[in-house]
Amino acid sequence: MPTTKGKKIVFSPESEGFSKAQWDKGKAEMLDILTKVAARQKTIFYSELSQSLGSIHIEPHGGAMASMLGQISEDEDGKGRGMLSVLVVHKTGEQTPGKGFYKCAVGLGKDVSDPDGFWIAELKRVHEYWSNSNLGH
């Protein structure tokens, strides 16, 4: 399970049963999937994302999913492209991101005092960035 140390998630792939090579390949694949979803200005369910991964098996609501999404969001937000995990939502209920998304946001210094407002603003930010890239065209 990941732990926070300052802003960054400290995580060992081995703690979830993956080698570093497996983890890195899965993370690259997840990043590719998420950037394509963002370019189409869509969202994706946790279960869909899990099923879309061919290089690694990650449970939709497990610790590995949370860790990988957190790492991707930290990397992408640090590059000014927003938290890509904003795209990953629950299939039932309000179809919003899970609690881990907001925890990650707080760790990145974001103000989530209005969770819905934050989610909508971040979703717009990510959609706008990636839909203006060459990925969706």
PDB file of C-alpha atoms in Angstrom:
ATOM      1  CA  MET A   1       0.000   0.000   0.000  1.00  0.00           C
ATOM      2  CA  PRO A   2       1.338   3.460  -0.752  1.00  0.00           C
ATOM      3  CA  THR A   3       2.284   5.920   1.904  1.00  0.00           C
ATOM      4  CA  THR A   4       2.648   9.655   1.576  1.00  0.00           C
ATOM      5  CA  LYS A   5       5.902  11.368   2.375  1.00  0.00           C
ATOM      6  CA  GLY A   6       5.486  15.070   1.787  1.00  0.00           C
ATOM      7  CA  LYS A   7       3.630  15.381  -1.507  1.00  0.00           C
ATOM      8  CA  LYS A   8       4.812  12.269  -3.316  1.00  0.00           C
ATOM      9  CA  ILE A   9       3.415   8.771  -3.007  1.00  0.00           C
ATOM     10  CA  VAL A  10       6.095   6.368  -1.840  1.00  0.00           C
ATOM     11  CA  PHE A  11       5.261   3.024  -3.400  1.00  0.00           C
ATOM     12  CA  SER A  12       6.970  -0.245  -4.084  1.00  0.00           C
ATOM     13  CA  PRO A  13       5.514  -2.299  -6.967  1.00  0.00           C
ATOM     14  CA  GLU A  14       6.697  -5.412  -5.172  1.00  0.00           C
ATOM     15  CA  SER A  15       4.287  -4.671  -2.311  1.00  0.00           C
ATOM     16  CA  GLU A  16       1.429  -5.258  -4.785  1.00  0.00           C
ATOM     17  CA  GLY A  17       3.080  -8.319  -6.361  1.00  0.00           C
ATOM     18  CA  PHE A  18       4.593  -6.676  -9.464  1.00  0.00           C
ATOM     19  CA  SER A  19       8.153  -6.302 -10.682  1.00  0.00           C
ATOM     20  CA  LYS A  20       9.329  -2.777 -11.463  1.00  0.00           C
ATOM     21  CA  ALA A  21       9.339  -3.669 -15.180  1.00  0.00           C
ATOM     22  CA  GLN A  22       5.726  -4.927 -15.042  1.00  0.00           C
ATOM     23  CA  TRP A  23       4.661  -1.835 -13.119  1.00  0.00           C
ATOM     24  CA  ASP A  24       6.386   0.582 -15.498  1.00  0.00           C
ATOM     25  CA  LYS A  25       4.874  -1.129 -18.545  1.00  0.00           C
ATOM     26  CA  GLY A  26       1.393  -1.076 -16.988  1.00  0.00           C
ATOM     27  CA  LYS A  27       1.786   2.554 -15.976  1.00  0.00           C
ATOM     28  CA  ALA A  28       2.808   3.545 -19.516  1.00  0.00           C
ATOM     29  CA  GLU A  29      -0.193   1.659 -20.900  1.00  0.00           C
ATOM     30  CA  MET A  30      -2.547   3.321 -18.390  1.00  0.00           C
ATOM     31  CA  LEU A  31      -1.138   6.740 -19.259  1.00  0.00           C
ATOM     32  CA  ASP A  32      -1.773   6.065 -22.957  1.00  0.00           C
ATOM     33  CA  ILE A  33      -5.368   4.968 -22.279  1.00  0.00           C
ATOM     34  CA  LEU A  34      -6.088   7.989 -20.095  1.00  0.00           C
ATOM     35  CA  THR A  35      -4.629  10.538 -22.517  1.00  0.00           C
ATOM     36  CA  LYS A  36      -6.796   9.112 -25.309  1.00  0.00           C
ATOM     37  CA  VAL A  37      -9.888   9.282 -23.070  1.00  0.00           C
ATOM     38  CA  ALA A  38      -9.017  12.890 -22.225  1.00  0.00           C
ATOM     39  CA  ALA A  39      -8.483  13.813 -25.883  1.00  0.00           C
ATOM     40  CA  ARG A  40     -12.032  12.584 -26.600  1.00  0.00           C
ATOM     41  CA  GLN A  41     -13.292  14.631 -23.617  1.00  0.00           C
ATOM     42  CA  LYS A  42     -14.719  11.546 -21.910  1.00  0.00           C
ATOM     43  CA  THR A  43     -14.427   9.753 -18.581  1.00  0.00           C
ATOM     44  CA  ILE A  44     -13.794   6.062 -17.929  1.00  0.00           C
ATOM     45  CA  PHE A  45     -15.069   3.727 -15.204  1.00  0.00           C
ATOM     46  CA  TYR A  46     -12.553   2.068 -12.894  1.00  0.00           C
ATOM     47  CA  SER A  47     -13.732  -1.317 -14.190  1.00  0.00           C
ATOM     48  CA  GLU A  48     -13.287  -0.270 -17.835  1.00  0.00           C
ATOM     49  CA  LEU A  49      -9.782   0.973 -17.151  1.00  0.00           C
ATOM     50  CA  SER A  50      -8.902  -2.255 -15.372  1.00  0.00           C
ATOM     51  CA  GLN A  51     -10.228  -4.349 -18.272  1.00  0.00           C
ATOM     52  CA  SER A  52      -8.428  -2.175 -20.844  1.00  0.00           C
ATOM     53  CA  LEU A  53      -5.012  -2.948 -19.401  1.00  0.00           C
ATOM     54  CA  GLY A  54      -3.422  -5.808 -21.306  1.00  0.00           C
ATOM     55  CA  SER A  55       0.084  -5.719 -19.870  1.00  0.00           C
ATOM     56  CA  ILE A  56      -0.843  -5.927 -16.190  1.00  0.00           C
ATOM     57  CA  HIS A  57      -3.815  -7.122 -14.130  1.00  0.00           C
ATOM     58  CA  ILE A  58      -5.000  -4.540 -11.618  1.00  0.00           C
ATOM     59  CA  GLU A  59      -8.246  -4.794  -9.691  1.00  0.00           C
ATOM     60  CA  PRO A  60     -10.557  -1.824 -10.327  1.00  0.00           C
ATOM     61  CA  HIS A  61     -10.783  -0.749  -6.687  1.00  0.00           C
ATOM     62  CA  GLY A  62      -7.560  -2.119  -5.230  1.00  0.00           C
ATOM     63  CA  GLY A  63      -4.454  -0.494  -3.843  1.00  0.00           C
ATOM     64  CA  ALA A  64      -2.481  -0.983  -7.039  1.00  0.00           C
ATOM     65  CA  MET A  65      -5.086   0.981  -9.039  1.00  0.00           C
ATOM     66  CA  ALA A  66      -5.000   3.816  -6.511  1.00  0.00           C
ATOM     67  CA  SER A  67      -1.206   3.850  -6.488  1.00  0.00           C
ATOM     68  CA  MET A  68      -0.829   3.832 -10.260  1.00  0.00           C
ATOM     69  CA  LEU A  69      -3.447   6.543 -10.741  1.00  0.00           C
ATOM     70  CA  GLY A  70      -1.789   8.603  -8.014  1.00  0.00           C
ATOM     71  CA  GLN A  71       1.638   8.326  -9.618  1.00  0.00           C
ATOM     72  CA  ILE A  72       0.270   9.284 -13.037  1.00  0.00           C
ATOM     73  CA  SER A  73      -1.607  12.253 -11.578  1.00  0.00           C
ATOM     74  CA  GLU A  74       1.472  13.474  -9.715  1.00  0.00           C
ATOM     75  CA  ASP A  75       3.605  13.197 -12.855  1.00  0.00           C
ATOM     76  CA  GLU A  76       1.077  14.860 -15.156  1.00  0.00           C
ATOM     77  CA  ASP A  77       0.128  17.619 -12.723  1.00  0.00           C
ATOM     78  CA  GLY A  78       3.824  18.358 -12.248  1.00  0.00           C
ATOM     79  CA  LYS A  79       4.064  18.868 -16.019  1.00  0.00           C
ATOM     80  CA  GLY A  80       1.128  21.296 -15.940  1.00  0.00           C
ATOM     81  CA  ARG A  81      -1.322  18.922 -17.643  1.00  0.00           C
ATOM     82  CA  GLY A  82      -3.619  18.274 -14.689  1.00  0.00           C
ATOM     83  CA  MET A  83      -4.497  15.179 -12.697  1.00  0.00           C
ATOM     84  CA  LEU A  84      -5.377  12.495 -15.247  1.00  0.00           C
ATOM     85  CA  SER A  85      -7.038  10.392 -12.566  1.00  0.00           C
ATOM     86  CA  VAL A  86      -9.892  12.929 -12.702  1.00  0.00           C
ATOM     87  CA  LEU A  87     -11.147  10.907 -15.691  1.00  0.00           C
ATOM     88  CA  VAL A  88     -11.610   7.683 -13.718  1.00  0.00           C
ATOM     89  CA  VAL A  89     -15.032   7.504 -12.087  1.00  0.00           C
ATOM     90  CA  HIS A  90     -17.357   5.104 -10.302  1.00  0.00           C
ATOM     91  CA  LYS A  91     -19.851   3.270 -12.508  1.00  0.00           C
ATOM     92  CA  THR A  92     -22.697   3.646 -10.019  1.00  0.00           C
ATOM     93  CA  GLY A  93     -23.938   6.565  -7.971  1.00  0.00           C
ATOM     94  CA  GLU A  94     -22.747  10.026  -8.909  1.00  0.00           C
ATOM     95  CA  GLN A  95     -20.069   8.759 -11.328  1.00  0.00           C
ATOM     96  CA  THR A  96     -17.308  10.790  -9.725  1.00  0.00           C
ATOM     97  CA  PRO A  97     -13.746   9.827  -8.771  1.00  0.00           C
ATOM     98  CA  GLY A  98     -13.058   7.896  -5.602  1.00  0.00           C
ATOM     99  CA  LYS A  99     -11.695   9.238  -2.329  1.00  0.00           C
ATOM    100  CA  GLY A 100      -8.125   8.540  -3.444  1.00  0.00           C
ATOM    101  CA  PHE A 101      -8.415  11.208  -6.138  1.00  0.00           C
ATOM    102  CA  TYR A 102      -9.178  13.866  -3.545  1.00  0.00           C
ATOM    103  CA  LYS A 103      -6.462  12.603  -1.174  1.00  0.00           C
ATOM    104  CA  CYS A 104      -3.956  12.833  -4.014  1.00  0.00           C
ATOM    105  CA  ALA A 105      -5.173  16.354  -4.823  1.00  0.00           C
ATOM    106  CA  VAL A 106      -4.672  17.459  -1.224  1.00  0.00           C
ATOM    107  CA  GLY A 107      -1.168  15.947  -1.343  1.00  0.00           C
ATOM    108  CA  LEU A 108      -0.482  18.086  -4.407  1.00  0.00           C
ATOM    109  CA  GLY A 109      -1.582  21.202  -2.529  1.00  0.00           C
ATOM    110  CA  LYS A 110      -4.981  21.560  -4.204  1.00  0.00           C
ATOM    111  CA  ASP A 111      -7.988  23.094  -2.480  1.00  0.00           C
ATOM    112  CA  VAL A 112     -10.723  20.466  -2.404  1.00  0.00           C
ATOM    113  CA  SER A 113     -13.000  22.226   0.095  1.00  0.00           C
ATOM    114  CA  ASP A 114     -15.682  22.107  -2.633  1.00  0.00           C
ATOM    115  CA  PRO A 115     -15.124  18.559  -3.933  1.00  0.00           C
ATOM    116  CA  ASP A 116     -17.627  18.767  -6.809  1.00  0.00           C
ATOM    117  CA  GLY A 117     -16.361  22.174  -7.903  1.00  0.00           C
ATOM    118  CA  PHE A 118     -12.771  20.948  -7.782  1.00  0.00           C
ATOM    119  CA  TRP A 119     -13.622  17.800  -9.753  1.00  0.00           C
ATOM    120  CA  ILE A 120     -15.461  19.739 -12.479  1.00  0.00           C
ATOM    121  CA  ALA A 121     -12.695  22.349 -12.787  1.00  0.00           C
ATOM    122  CA  GLU A 122      -9.964  19.690 -12.962  1.00  0.00           C
ATOM    123  CA  LEU A 123     -11.957  17.652 -15.488  1.00  0.00           C
ATOM    124  CA  LYS A 124     -12.325  20.728 -17.709  1.00  0.00           C
ATOM    125  CA  ARG A 125      -8.611  21.462 -17.344  1.00  0.00           C
ATOM    126  CA  VAL A 126      -7.573  17.956 -18.395  1.00  0.00           C
ATOM    127  CA  HIS A 127     -10.116  17.757 -21.222  1.00  0.00           C
ATOM    128  CA  GLU A 128      -9.051  21.138 -22.560  1.00  0.00           C
ATOM    129  CA  TYR A 129      -5.341  20.294 -22.518  1.00  0.00           C
ATOM    130  CA  TRP A 130      -5.622  16.889 -24.172  1.00  0.00           C
ATOM    131  CA  SER A 131      -8.373  17.754 -26.659  1.00  0.00           C
ATOM    132  CA  ASN A 132      -6.099  20.489 -27.998  1.00  0.00           C
ATOM    133  CA  SER A 133      -3.211  18.030 -28.395  1.00  0.00           C
ATOM    134  CA  ASN A 134      -2.699  15.883 -31.469  1.00  0.00           C
ATOM    135  CA  LEU A 135      -3.942  12.738 -29.690  1.00  0.00           C
ATOM    136  CA  GLY A 136      -7.609  13.180 -30.453  1.00  0.00           C
ATOM    137  CA  HIS A 137      -7.143  14.098 -34.107  1.00  0.00           C
TER     138      HIS A 137
END
